[in-house]
Amino acid sequence: MRKILAIGRVNTVRFLREKSNIFFVFVFPMMIVLLTGIAFGSGFDAKVGVHVAGDEGPLATQFVTALDDLADISVIRYDDPDRMLDAVQRGYTDGGVTLPEGYDEALVSGGTAQVEFVSRPDQGALLVRELVLEVVTDQARPVTAGRFVEGTGAGSLDEASAFAAAVPETVTVKSRSAGDSLFEEFVDLGQFDLGASQQLVLFMFLISLAGSAELIQTRKLGVARRMLSTPTSSRTILLGETAGRYGVALTQGLYIMIGTLLIFQVDWGDPIGAIAIVLVFGLVGTGAAMLMGSLFSNDQQAGGLGVLIGLGLAAIGGAMAPIEIFPETMQTIAKFTPHYWAIDGFAELVRRDGTMVDILPNLGVLAGFAAVLLTVASWRLQKVLTR
Amino acid sequence: MTPDNGRVLEASNLRKVFGDLVAVEDVSFHIGEGETYGLLGPNGAGKTTTISMVIGLLERDGGEVVVAGNPVTTKSTTAKAAIGYVPQDIAIYPDLTARENLSFFGHLYGMGGSDLKRRIDELLEVIGLADRADDRSEEFSGGMKRRLNIGIGLLHGPRLLMLDEPTVGVDPQSRNAILESVERLSGEGMAVLYTTHYMEEAERLCDRVGIIDEGQIKAEGTRAELVSLVGQRDKVSLVTADHAQEVAEALASHPDVVEVSGNESGIDLLVSGAAAALPALLQLAAGAGASVTSVEVVEPNLEAVFLHLTGKALRD
Ligand SMILES: Nc1ncnc2c1ncn2[C@@H]1O[C@H](COP(=O)(O)OP(=O)(O)O)[C@@H](O)[C@H]1O
Ligand SMILES: [Mg+2]
């Protein structure tokens, strides 16, 4: 046991002694979390489709412009109401507004107009609906007030206001929903929450793979063989080398977790569950690193390939963009990556308030990945070392 | 545990095949307490392959190794505890300091705590790195790295020390320091297996030498035993001012002179027992009218033995 720790410690020390590693482990991930937090979390930016039925009068145009001018909303016009609906259902837009035929007329003449708002059953859509309602009301108020003034000749301000308050009866907004909820889970997330768990998974794996270069160096330097010449079994050496990689992976994972918690107040959900994911996912990264370290004999090649594999799996597994926006086939493919299961586990903890029990399936799959990788790697390394 | 008859190492009938190449064949030798055994042979002779099988780093295709009464296999750890192995290629972590490297391997030899600390300080003195102990070894000269490489093998005070060409690429000073420490350790009772392709080192250090070539031990014994294989034929070189031809003819008549050959500056003779024959030879030369300006007698060495056994030079 002491030997395993000695080997593990030397590995971790060597890794952290490399200055570029310090940057990649401690500085870079925080920068990325910060940047994605700013980019993703700078508030709500919704796309809203608008369909104007019949002839478009000046008031309808004014409505569209007013809606588009809102900071958080950009308007996409649709001539075909079906296509607008389709865009909502597919999640391309966050809501669709239909101005009824004779919208202008109704406002001017004092008739009633029903504006239709369609969205997915998301909480996010509620916000969009509120904004649409506000624009409608804002527009209707001066128009109806003006009409009142016009009609009575010289009304008092009080009378005008009283009339204005009655607007919602004149123009109503009817909502209905279409399609499945998409971003419901994201609504409660803090600005940095979404990015942080993805970055944690991405970097933990990437840093683990980078550790494979060290293992190859140890082999190339002849140190691995020399270790075998001491009264140390190859099993102990393998466990020690594994412990070393694992130490690096855990350092990375816990650092991002604790760092983002302290700096960005990221919510990681149930702490026991969150740490459990880091512990098991760390083993997956370690297994992958050991396997690479046993398959390659050139540390630079392995390092470069490690970055490719690390980024590739991260992209496929949903560590770069939310898996929810992937097409269905890609969502299925994602399930073959450990990243998916780790991120899904964090999502369960954070967005759905899950506990350890809820993420047991995720932990199980990750443990499976780790077991397979570590077994194959040990078998390979054992052979490579006594060749 | 089998009784070791005072033998620290017993290797018998070692064999290793790499594909079509028989790298080591039927190699057997033994080393006793305080004895230094040398494997002398050119590059590619099979020294490293042999030593790797002895330490259990390489799977054998045949043969047995017993160290301090315990059989050695690639899996055995008991026997390895008695061995200090110094690989031919420097095997240290360049990004760790000398002290950290020693400490790391110390732990692998099962040491720890204050014992290990004390031992490391002691060793740093022995290998002359005390003042550079906390510098990263990548900053060391070749000789310093070699000495650290050796120090690691000495950490646990092994009964058997195995050094694989420890002086290759080393400055003369470091080299001498290495040879001296091997002599001292041997004097303290350590059994040493020493491989080299330098004849001088084998002659200086080794009680017994195995001459190895093409994977086989061609001859084995003390220096004197090996030299007697060539016969006690010394090389005598005479430099004469004149009458070289006559001198050569006169000398050839002496019964102990086996061979005569001339060169630009004088005459080379192969003589059995030069020490005894020398006065007579000088007389013969004087009788032929020549004045001899210099005489050199070279006794046969392991180089000559190697040439005799294999028909080629140790270093090519
Ligand atoms: N791993 C290996 N695979 C194939 N051939 C090898 C291997 N190791 C050594 N050899 C060959 O075995 C022979 C003996 O090598 P080695 O024991 O290293 O010689 P030495 O140490 O005396 O210079 C050489 O011909 C060498 O090329
Ligand atoms: Mg060699």
XYZ file of C-alpha atoms and ligand atoms in Angstrom:
731
model
C 0.000 0.000 0.000
C 2.808 2.403 0.870
C 4.456 1.547 -2.414
C 1.262 2.248 -4.324
C 1.017 5.628 -2.662
C 4.681 6.357 -3.344
C 4.222 5.664 -7.035
C 0.957 7.585 -7.143
C 2.451 10.544 -5.362
C 5.469 10.737 -7.628
C 3.145 10.746 -10.623
C 0.981 13.528 -9.294
C 4.005 15.563 -8.226
C 5.592 15.165 -11.649
C 2.368 16.161 -13.351
C 1.926 19.290 -11.305
C 5.572 20.200 -11.644
C 5.054 20.772 -15.349
C 4.202 24.458 -15.639
C 1.903 24.095 -18.624
C -0.080 21.502 -16.679
C -0.608 23.989 -13.868
C -2.100 26.390 -16.366
C -4.327 23.757 -17.916
C -5.484 22.339 -14.623
C -5.978 25.454 -12.552
C -6.299 28.501 -14.756
C -7.744 27.423 -18.067
C -10.913 25.634 -16.850
C -11.910 28.621 -14.723
C -11.436 30.907 -17.697
C -13.651 28.667 -19.807
C -16.333 28.435 -17.125
C -16.267 32.215 -16.832
C -16.470 32.744 -20.579
C -19.262 30.240 -21.209
C -21.081 31.623 -18.188
C -20.962 35.084 -19.692
C -21.920 33.865 -23.140
C -24.698 31.456 -22.156
C -25.887 33.157 -19.059
C -26.064 36.797 -20.087
C -29.801 36.494 -19.724
C -32.573 35.385 -21.790
C -32.532 35.728 -25.540
C -35.658 34.415 -27.141
C -36.727 34.060 -30.750
C -40.394 34.753 -31.322
C -42.272 34.069 -34.507
C -44.967 36.495 -35.613
C -47.713 35.849 -38.131
C -49.999 38.679 -39.180
C -53.244 37.317 -40.584
C -54.883 39.221 -43.406
C -53.751 42.713 -44.416
C -51.158 44.241 -42.163
C -52.145 47.657 -40.904
C -49.823 50.251 -39.340
C -50.717 49.170 -35.810
C -49.772 45.575 -36.556
C -46.450 46.731 -37.959
C -45.933 48.895 -34.906
C -46.577 45.853 -32.704
C -43.968 43.774 -34.474
C -41.396 46.553 -34.265
C -42.073 47.122 -30.570
C -41.700 43.431 -29.820
C -38.498 43.177 -31.807
C -37.098 46.227 -30.047
C -37.202 44.455 -26.713
C -33.661 43.602 -25.652
C -34.341 39.948 -25.001
C -36.481 39.145 -28.011
C -35.866 38.927 -31.694
C -38.782 38.535 -34.042
C -38.982 36.205 -36.993
C -41.887 36.842 -39.354
C -43.884 33.999 -40.829
C -46.404 34.263 -43.656
C -47.489 30.695 -43.099
C -48.953 30.043 -39.629
C -48.184 26.338 -39.940
C -44.531 26.969 -40.423
C -44.513 29.234 -37.409
C -46.112 26.503 -35.345
C -43.633 24.017 -36.644
C -40.711 26.221 -35.617
C -42.128 26.443 -32.095
C -42.563 22.718 -31.834
C -39.058 22.005 -33.062
C -37.668 24.424 -30.554
C -36.288 26.775 -33.174
C -38.360 29.623 -31.744
C -39.553 30.100 -28.212
C -43.048 31.180 -29.097
C -45.324 32.299 -31.899
C -47.683 35.271 -31.987
C -50.633 35.500 -34.372
C -52.242 38.887 -34.863
C -55.819 38.255 -35.992
C -57.348 39.585 -39.159
C -58.625 43.091 -38.572
C -56.278 43.769 -35.636
C -55.879 47.459 -36.573
C -59.571 47.901 -37.107
C -60.481 46.322 -33.831
C -58.150 48.590 -31.900
C -59.229 51.742 -33.642
C -62.919 51.034 -33.646
C -63.104 49.654 -30.161
C -63.913 46.131 -31.219
C -62.269 43.122 -29.662
C -59.193 41.367 -30.996
C -57.759 38.122 -29.819
C -53.988 37.801 -30.133
C -52.911 34.203 -30.078
C -49.696 33.101 -28.419
C -48.395 29.616 -28.877
C -45.413 28.089 -27.118
C -44.065 24.832 -25.789
C -45.137 24.023 -22.249
C -41.935 25.556 -20.891
C -41.494 27.859 -18.009
C -39.275 29.879 -20.284
C -42.220 30.396 -22.582
C -44.107 32.040 -19.755
C -41.571 34.808 -19.730
C -41.937 35.278 -23.458
C -45.690 35.382 -23.076
C -45.430 38.062 -20.421
C -43.342 40.159 -22.738
C -45.775 39.748 -25.626
C -48.663 40.667 -23.369
C -46.856 43.776 -22.240
C -46.315 44.950 -25.799
C -49.916 44.346 -26.703
C -51.103 46.275 -23.690
C -48.673 49.115 -24.246
C -49.909 49.472 -27.752
C -53.573 49.191 -27.017
C -53.498 51.721 -24.191
C -52.670 54.934 -26.069
C -54.793 53.909 -28.992
C -57.896 53.348 -26.953
C -57.167 56.366 -24.808
C -56.857 58.453 -27.937
C -60.113 57.074 -29.203
C -61.794 57.981 -25.961
C -60.474 61.512 -26.118
C -61.510 61.749 -29.717
C -64.990 60.480 -28.959
C -65.797 62.746 -26.052
C -64.220 65.880 -27.377
C -62.408 66.981 -24.205
C -62.156 64.354 -21.538
C -60.307 64.666 -18.287
C -57.096 62.806 -17.719
C -58.760 60.656 -15.094
C -61.404 59.594 -17.474
C -58.818 58.718 -20.073
C -56.818 56.613 -17.641
C -59.843 54.798 -16.415
C -60.647 53.881 -19.930
C -57.120 52.742 -20.530
C -57.258 50.373 -17.599
C -60.067 48.585 -19.304
C -57.888 47.625 -22.236
C -57.393 43.944 -21.497
C -61.013 43.464 -22.151
C -60.575 44.884 -25.582
C -57.480 43.025 -26.646
C -56.973 39.634 -25.123
C -54.105 37.238 -25.441
C -54.971 33.618 -25.655
C -52.197 31.131 -24.983
C -51.897 27.553 -25.921
C -49.014 25.168 -25.940
C -47.487 22.946 -28.573
C -44.693 20.378 -28.539
C -42.706 19.178 -25.531
C -41.038 21.175 -22.875
C -37.454 21.828 -23.836
C -35.744 24.290 -21.606
C -37.878 23.898 -18.581
C -34.963 22.407 -16.725
C -32.679 25.258 -17.506
C -34.872 28.012 -16.178
C -33.772 27.729 -12.584
C -30.121 27.407 -13.438
C -27.778 30.125 -12.360
C -25.712 31.885 -14.924
C -22.731 29.520 -14.593
C -24.409 26.285 -13.575
C -24.920 24.860 -17.014
C -21.363 25.444 -18.200
C -19.617 24.318 -15.053
C -20.679 20.666 -15.014
C -19.895 20.332 -18.704
C -16.471 21.897 -18.250
C -15.764 19.701 -15.271
C -16.438 16.577 -17.310
C -14.548 17.842 -20.325
C -11.457 18.884 -18.396
C -11.323 15.923 -16.057
C -11.195 13.584 -19.008
C -8.836 15.729 -21.034
C -6.380 16.092 -18.166
C -6.527 12.370 -17.470
C -5.608 11.580 -21.048
C -2.777 14.075 -20.887
C -1.473 11.956 -18.028
C -0.962 9.062 -20.432
C 2.099 10.888 -21.751
C 3.679 10.600 -18.325
C 3.111 6.895 -18.231
C 4.771 6.535 -21.620
C 7.704 8.609 -20.396
C 8.019 6.374 -17.377
C 8.239 3.432 -19.734
C 10.632 5.170 -22.112
C 12.899 6.388 -19.326
C 13.327 2.789 -18.209
C 11.943 3.738 -14.817
C 9.032 1.356 -15.222
C 11.408 -1.557 -15.781
C 13.564 -0.411 -12.948
C 10.545 -0.408 -10.669
C 10.028 -4.021 -11.660
C 13.612 -4.803 -10.642
C 12.774 -3.792 -7.078
C 10.821 -6.114 -4.791
C 7.597 -4.609 -6.107
C 5.035 -6.691 -7.952
C 3.789 -5.558 -11.315
C 0.330 -5.365 -9.777
C 1.529 -2.860 -7.234
C 3.209 -0.837 -9.940
C 0.057 -0.841 -12.038
C -2.038 0.200 -9.067
C 0.437 2.948 -8.242
C 0.467 4.268 -11.780
C -3.319 4.136 -11.761
C -3.392 5.979 -8.463
C -1.165 8.648 -9.946
C -3.458 9.287 -12.899
C -6.423 9.162 -10.545
C -4.846 11.721 -8.262
C -4.502 14.094 -11.178
C -8.073 13.490 -12.381
C -9.507 14.042 -8.911
C -7.417 17.134 -8.374
C -8.886 18.530 -11.560
C -12.475 17.523 -10.835
C -12.607 18.673 -7.240
C -10.782 21.860 -8.083
C -13.359 22.827 -10.704
C -16.194 21.807 -8.428
C -14.998 23.673 -5.377
C -13.541 26.564 -7.353
C -16.728 27.284 -9.281
C -18.753 26.854 -6.110
C -16.694 29.502 -4.359
C -16.081 31.894 -7.229
C -19.266 31.636 -9.276
C -21.612 30.193 -6.644
C -22.331 27.302 -8.981
C -24.997 24.962 -7.658
C -23.764 21.352 -7.815
C -26.829 19.870 -6.185
C -26.529 17.076 -3.654
C -22.845 17.171 -2.601
C -22.564 13.437 -1.979
C -23.976 12.640 -5.389
C -21.786 15.241 -7.062
C -18.618 13.933 -5.429
C -19.631 10.375 -6.274
C -19.804 11.319 -9.950
C -16.357 12.926 -9.775
C -14.916 9.844 -8.067
C -16.310 7.376 -10.586
C -15.801 9.544 -13.653
C -12.203 10.043 -12.519
C -11.732 6.280 -12.736
C -13.032 6.311 -16.299
C -10.530 8.997 -17.291
C -7.782 7.116 -15.482
C -8.628 3.877 -17.275
C -8.581 5.626 -20.631
C -5.224 7.206 -19.798
C -3.721 3.883 -18.745
C -4.944 2.258 -21.924
C -3.449 5.014 -24.070
C -0.279 4.822 -22.045
C 0.001 1.118 -22.782
C -0.887 1.343 -26.470
C 1.465 4.128 -27.522
C 5.182 4.380 -27.219
C 5.514 8.016 -28.211
C 4.356 10.417 -25.526
C 3.912 13.335 -27.901
C 1.732 11.321 -30.248
C -0.339 10.120 -27.329
C -0.640 13.656 -26.000
C -1.914 15.005 -29.303
C -4.292 12.132 -29.816
C -5.462 12.509 -26.230
C -6.560 16.067 -26.913
C -8.439 14.933 -30.031
C -10.162 12.085 -28.247
C -10.886 14.212 -25.200
C -12.466 17.000 -27.217
C -14.222 14.607 -29.567
C -15.891 12.621 -26.813
C -16.766 15.855 -25.035
C -18.473 17.172 -28.150
C -20.367 13.950 -28.799
C -21.211 13.451 -25.148
C -22.766 16.858 -24.669
C -19.953 18.562 -22.779
C -19.752 21.372 -25.296
C -23.402 22.024 -26.086
C -26.466 20.873 -24.174
C -27.459 17.391 -25.240
C -31.088 18.532 -25.340
C -30.531 20.416 -28.570
C -28.954 17.396 -30.310
C -30.941 15.579 -32.986
C -32.306 12.270 -31.813
C -29.678 10.030 -33.414
C -26.895 12.109 -31.893
C -28.564 11.838 -28.517
C -28.456 8.074 -28.896
C -24.814 8.120 -29.960
C -23.998 10.334 -26.992
C -25.001 7.524 -24.677
C -21.900 5.615 -25.757
C -19.670 8.232 -24.177
C -18.922 8.370 -20.442
C -19.314 12.136 -20.690
C -23.014 11.796 -21.359
C -23.595 9.774 -18.203
C -21.606 12.102 -16.035
C -23.313 15.228 -17.365
C -26.693 13.569 -17.149
C -25.899 12.679 -13.555
C -25.042 16.271 -12.716
C -28.207 17.396 -14.509
C -30.211 15.008 -12.392
C -28.665 16.434 -9.247
C -28.869 20.081 -10.173
C -31.850 20.570 -12.428
C -34.107 17.856 -11.140
C -32.993 18.026 -7.515
C -31.926 14.389 -7.625
C -30.051 12.560 -4.909
C -27.515 9.770 -4.844
C -30.258 7.213 -5.467
C -31.430 8.965 -8.627
C -27.971 8.886 -10.155
C -27.197 5.264 -9.337
C -27.802 4.211 -12.960
C -25.350 6.877 -14.110
C -22.770 5.785 -11.563
C -23.278 2.181 -12.624
C -22.670 2.889 -16.288
C -19.600 4.976 -15.467
C -18.241 2.235 -13.212
C -18.717 -0.167 -16.119
C -16.699 2.070 -18.421
C -13.976 2.334 -15.789
C -13.846 -1.403 -15.143
C -13.486 -2.295 -18.819
C -10.848 0.346 -19.506
C -8.794 -0.435 -16.423
C -8.888 -4.165 -17.036
C -7.780 -3.933 -20.642
C -5.117 -1.376 -19.779
C -3.662 -3.469 -16.953
C -3.495 -6.515 -19.132
C -1.752 -4.557 -21.902
C 0.676 -2.820 -19.571
C 1.653 -6.000 -17.823
C 2.640 -7.426 -21.183
C 4.433 -4.305 -22.337
C 6.514 -4.013 -19.176
C 8.076 -7.486 -19.162
C 8.657 -7.728 -22.854
C 15.057 -21.514 0.534
C 17.731 -23.842 -0.708
C 21.197 -23.790 0.846
C 23.337 -21.351 -1.107
C 26.811 -22.817 -0.466
C 28.103 -19.279 0.000
C 26.886 -18.518 -3.480
C 24.874 -15.357 -3.724
C 23.982 -15.933 -7.346
C 23.632 -19.128 -9.264
C 22.552 -18.816 -12.887
C 22.379 -21.938 -14.994
C 21.727 -22.629 -18.650
C 20.123 -19.277 -19.405
C 18.579 -19.001 -22.825
C 16.760 -16.219 -24.604
C 15.492 -16.087 -28.150
C 14.227 -12.986 -29.943
C 12.466 -14.209 -33.051
C 15.187 -15.868 -35.154
C 17.989 -14.519 -32.991
C 19.343 -16.636 -30.180
C 20.495 -13.745 -27.995
C 21.685 -15.868 -25.070
C 22.422 -19.560 -25.108
C 23.425 -21.896 -22.305
C 24.908 -19.201 -20.108
C 25.830 -20.374 -16.615
C 27.835 -18.700 -13.872
C 27.855 -18.177 -10.151
C 29.020 -15.453 -7.827
C 30.053 -15.830 -4.199
C 30.036 -13.372 -1.336
C 32.543 -10.564 -1.823
C 33.278 -11.759 -5.320
C 33.130 -9.613 -8.428
C 32.212 -11.425 -11.578
C 32.607 -9.735 -14.932
C 30.805 -10.385 -18.155
C 33.164 -9.093 -20.804
C 32.018 -8.862 -24.361
C 31.406 -6.474 -27.250
C 28.152 -4.670 -27.986
C 25.402 -7.113 -28.838
C 27.112 -10.024 -27.109
C 24.098 -10.653 -24.861
C 25.242 -9.017 -21.612
C 22.132 -6.927 -21.031
C 19.870 -9.781 -22.025
C 21.628 -12.019 -19.521
C 21.498 -9.509 -16.697
C 17.813 -8.804 -17.440
C 17.022 -12.461 -17.011
C 19.023 -12.609 -13.801
C 17.027 -9.756 -12.259
C 13.781 -11.174 -13.588
C 12.930 -8.317 -15.925
C 12.905 -10.556 -18.930
C 11.019 -13.791 -19.317
C 13.544 -16.630 -19.834
C 13.260 -19.182 -22.588
C 15.245 -21.567 -20.453
C 17.452 -21.866 -17.407
C 17.347 -21.120 -13.701
C 18.379 -18.237 -11.502
C 18.723 -18.411 -7.753
C 19.712 -15.371 -5.716
C 20.453 -15.653 -2.014
C 18.706 -18.987 -1.993
C 15.526 -17.720 -3.653
C 14.539 -18.480 -7.232
C 14.147 -15.460 -9.501
C 11.237 -15.156 -11.888
C 9.619 -12.083 -13.377
C 7.092 -12.321 -10.542
C 9.265 -13.096 -7.554
C 9.829 -10.262 -5.136
C 11.751 -12.084 -2.384
C 14.867 -12.633 -4.449
C 14.708 -9.099 -5.835
C 14.977 -7.664 -2.329
C 18.550 -9.003 -2.250
C 19.523 -7.436 -5.570
C 20.580 -3.928 -6.446
C 20.185 -3.409 -10.167
C 21.833 -0.606 -12.102
C 20.535 -0.594 -15.670
C 22.745 0.236 -18.619
C 20.514 3.120 -19.653
C 20.072 5.729 -16.963
C 16.678 5.128 -15.415
C 15.754 8.101 -13.269
C 13.034 10.744 -13.378
C 14.667 13.827 -14.910
C 12.075 16.148 -13.430
C 12.682 14.945 -9.903
C 15.649 15.914 -7.745
C 18.375 13.470 -6.793
C 16.877 13.167 -3.322
C 13.360 12.625 -4.676
C 14.562 9.922 -7.048
C 16.351 8.145 -4.216
C 13.369 8.504 -1.926
C 10.992 7.156 -4.553
C 13.039 4.029 -5.193
C 13.744 3.684 -1.490
C 10.030 3.268 -0.941
C 9.923 0.645 -3.666
C 12.684 -1.229 -1.848
C 10.387 -1.208 1.142
C 12.231 1.461 3.081
C 10.721 4.534 4.644
C 10.709 7.039 7.438
C 13.844 8.299 9.136
C 15.816 5.181 8.162
C 15.375 6.037 4.527
C 16.199 9.699 5.109
C 19.428 8.774 6.854
C 20.350 6.263 4.178
C 19.729 8.822 1.432
C 21.977 11.386 3.092
C 24.660 8.741 3.463
C 24.376 7.672 -0.165
C 24.388 11.231 -1.472
C 27.815 11.546 0.150
C 28.987 8.262 -1.341
C 27.945 9.191 -4.878
C 29.216 12.740 -4.426
C 25.915 14.472 -4.988
C 25.326 15.834 -1.488
C 25.618 19.435 -2.621
C 23.316 18.886 -5.601
C 20.784 16.730 -3.781
C 17.892 19.083 -4.309
C 18.547 19.938 -7.935
C 16.530 18.280 -10.632
C 18.518 15.480 -12.175
C 17.906 16.783 -15.701
C 20.405 19.522 -14.844
C 23.130 16.992 -14.031
C 26.127 16.073 -16.163
C 26.309 12.595 -17.671
C 28.640 11.435 -14.917
C 26.406 12.777 -12.153
C 23.382 11.045 -13.645
C 25.371 7.800 -13.825
C 26.319 8.111 -10.182
C 22.704 8.746 -9.187
C 21.718 5.781 -11.333
C 24.145 3.639 -9.354
C 23.154 5.132 -6.007
C 19.578 3.966 -6.493
C 20.785 0.385 -6.816
C 22.659 0.652 -3.516
C 19.853 2.118 -1.411
C 18.802 -1.034 0.357
C 22.273 -2.469 0.883
C 21.809 -5.448 -1.448
C 23.787 -8.697 -1.178
C 24.163 -8.749 -4.940
C 24.881 -5.647 -6.988
C 24.398 -5.860 -10.736
C 25.927 -3.133 -12.849
C 25.315 -3.101 -16.586
C 28.069 -1.135 -18.299
C 28.020 1.587 -15.651
C 30.859 3.639 -17.096
C 29.666 4.137 -20.655
C 29.740 7.793 -21.621
C 31.322 8.898 -18.358
C 34.215 11.331 -17.842
C 37.458 9.767 -16.537
C 36.994 11.218 -13.060
C 33.487 9.859 -12.570
C 34.614 6.607 -14.066
C 37.382 6.237 -11.563
C 35.012 7.103 -8.733
C 32.625 4.402 -9.928
C 35.350 1.769 -10.152
C 36.629 2.676 -6.703
C 33.226 2.339 -5.107
C 32.716 -1.053 -6.721
C 36.067 -2.154 -5.269
C 35.085 -0.858 -1.858
C 31.651 -2.513 -1.898
C 33.189 -5.775 -2.963
C 35.670 -5.424 -0.101
C 32.694 -5.072 2.240
C 31.417 -8.453 1.101
C 28.965 -7.507 -1.613
C 28.704 -9.859 -4.559
C 28.979 -7.930 -7.816
C 27.950 -8.779 -11.350
C 29.654 -6.343 -13.647
C 29.229 -6.207 -17.404
C 31.516 -4.228 -19.621
C 33.162 -4.115 -22.988
C 36.239 -2.422 -21.487
C 38.957 -4.952 -20.969
C 40.777 -2.714 -18.449
C 37.738 -2.521 -16.173
C 37.264 -6.272 -16.194
C 40.934 -6.781 -15.410
C 40.942 -4.258 -12.616
C 37.699 -5.157 -10.877
C 36.826 -8.728 -11.483
C 37.911 -11.781 -9.546
C 36.549 -13.912 -12.314
C 35.537 -13.032 -15.838
C 33.196 -14.682 -18.293
C 34.039 -13.838 -21.858
C 30.790 -13.588 -23.725
C 30.221 -13.348 -27.441
C 27.227 -14.066 -29.621
C 25.198 -15.062 -26.599
C 27.606 -17.655 -25.307
C 30.248 -17.688 -22.606
C 33.358 -18.660 -24.529
C 35.624 -19.003 -21.510
C 35.540 -18.251 -17.843
C 38.019 -17.918 -15.020
C 40.427 -15.621 -13.242
C 42.521 -13.323 -15.345
C 45.510 -15.660 -15.062
C 43.447 -18.698 -16.032
C 42.078 -16.940 -19.066
C 45.432 -15.643 -20.151
C 46.935 -19.120 -19.928
C 44.499 -20.126 -22.659
C 46.500 -17.997 -25.039
C 49.716 -19.533 -23.675
C 52.262 -17.371 -21.887
C 53.225 -15.573 -25.057
C 54.353 -12.045 -24.473
C 54.765 -9.479 -27.128
C 58.263 -7.964 -27.188
C 58.936 -4.879 -29.280
C 62.510 -3.855 -29.945
C 63.620 -0.634 -31.520
C 67.056 -0.757 -33.098
C 69.113 1.997 -34.670
C 70.434 -0.220 -37.474
C 70.974 -3.766 -38.796
C 67.316 -4.648 -38.368
C 67.464 -7.494 -40.868
C 70.397 -9.229 -39.199
C 68.908 -8.770 -35.743
C 65.647 -10.335 -36.836
C 67.427 -13.379 -38.205
C 69.519 -13.768 -35.076
C 66.519 -13.519 -32.745
C 64.533 -16.065 -34.718
C 67.124 -18.650 -33.800
C 66.226 -18.429 -30.100
C 64.062 -21.415 -29.047
C 61.528 -19.309 -27.064
C 60.790 -16.979 -29.952
C 57.639 -18.109 -31.668
C 57.193 -15.430 -34.248
C 59.162 -12.505 -35.652
C 57.827 -9.619 -37.638
C 59.362 -6.322 -38.632
C 57.856 -2.883 -38.585
C 59.113 0.580 -39.607
C 60.819 1.371 -36.335
C 61.904 -2.062 -35.195
C 61.017 -5.672 -34.605
C 58.046 -7.388 -32.931
C 58.499 -10.767 -31.349
C 56.080 -13.252 -29.876
C 57.948 -14.936 -27.033
C 56.881 -17.619 -24.618
C 58.171 -16.428 -21.223
C 59.658 -13.047 -22.159
C 60.934 -12.300 -18.670
C 63.261 -15.295 -18.693
C 64.361 -14.975 -22.299
C 64.925 -11.239 -22.412
C 68.673 -11.102 -21.435
C 69.518 -13.749 -24.022
C 67.512 -11.944 -26.679
C 69.315 -8.662 -26.023
C 72.627 -10.460 -26.265
C 71.657 -11.947 -29.619
C 70.730 -8.523 -30.871
C 74.049 -7.064 -29.743
C 75.874 -9.970 -31.388
C 74.218 -9.108 -34.670
C 75.820 -5.662 -34.433
C 72.732 -3.643 -33.536
C 72.306 -1.112 -30.776
C 68.884 -1.543 -29.168
C 67.413 1.796 -28.170
C 64.193 0.588 -26.547
C 62.504 -2.623 -25.411
C 58.851 -3.061 -24.572
C 57.305 -6.197 -23.136
C 53.535 -6.576 -23.228
C 52.058 -9.455 -21.315
C 48.937 -10.999 -22.804
C 45.670 -9.433 -21.628
C 41.996 -10.218 -21.875
C 41.897 -8.380 -25.156
C 44.330 -10.937 -26.523
C 42.294 -13.714 -24.984
C 39.168 -12.429 -26.645
C 40.967 -12.194 -29.968
C 42.272 -15.716 -29.478
C 38.811 -17.102 -28.648
C 36.681 -15.283 -31.175
C 39.058 -14.184 -33.864
C 37.922 -10.585 -33.519
C 38.737 -7.511 -31.462
C 36.672 -6.511 -28.427
C 36.064 -3.075 -29.823
C 35.499 -2.577 -33.493
N 14.043 -6.846 -27.077
C 14.820 -7.341 -28.053
N 14.262 -7.748 -29.203
C 15.023 -8.261 -30.191
N 16.346 -8.388 -30.122
C 16.964 -7.983 -28.999
C 16.230 -7.434 -27.917
N 17.114 -7.113 -26.935
C 18.318 -7.440 -27.387
N 18.244 -7.974 -28.627
C 19.373 -8.489 -29.418
O 20.014 -9.445 -28.645
C 21.412 -9.343 -28.797
C 22.044 -9.122 -27.450
O 21.723 -7.826 -27.004
P 22.228 -7.266 -25.607
O 21.957 -8.263 -24.575
O 21.615 -5.939 -25.428
O 23.773 -7.117 -25.841
P 24.844 -6.340 -24.980
O 24.181 -5.859 -23.737
O 25.914 -7.317 -24.724
O 25.324 -5.202 -25.811
C 21.644 -8.207 -29.777
O 21.818 -8.754 -31.045
C 20.394 -7.422 -29.697
O 20.154 -6.775 -30.907
Mg 24.048 -4.001 -22.999
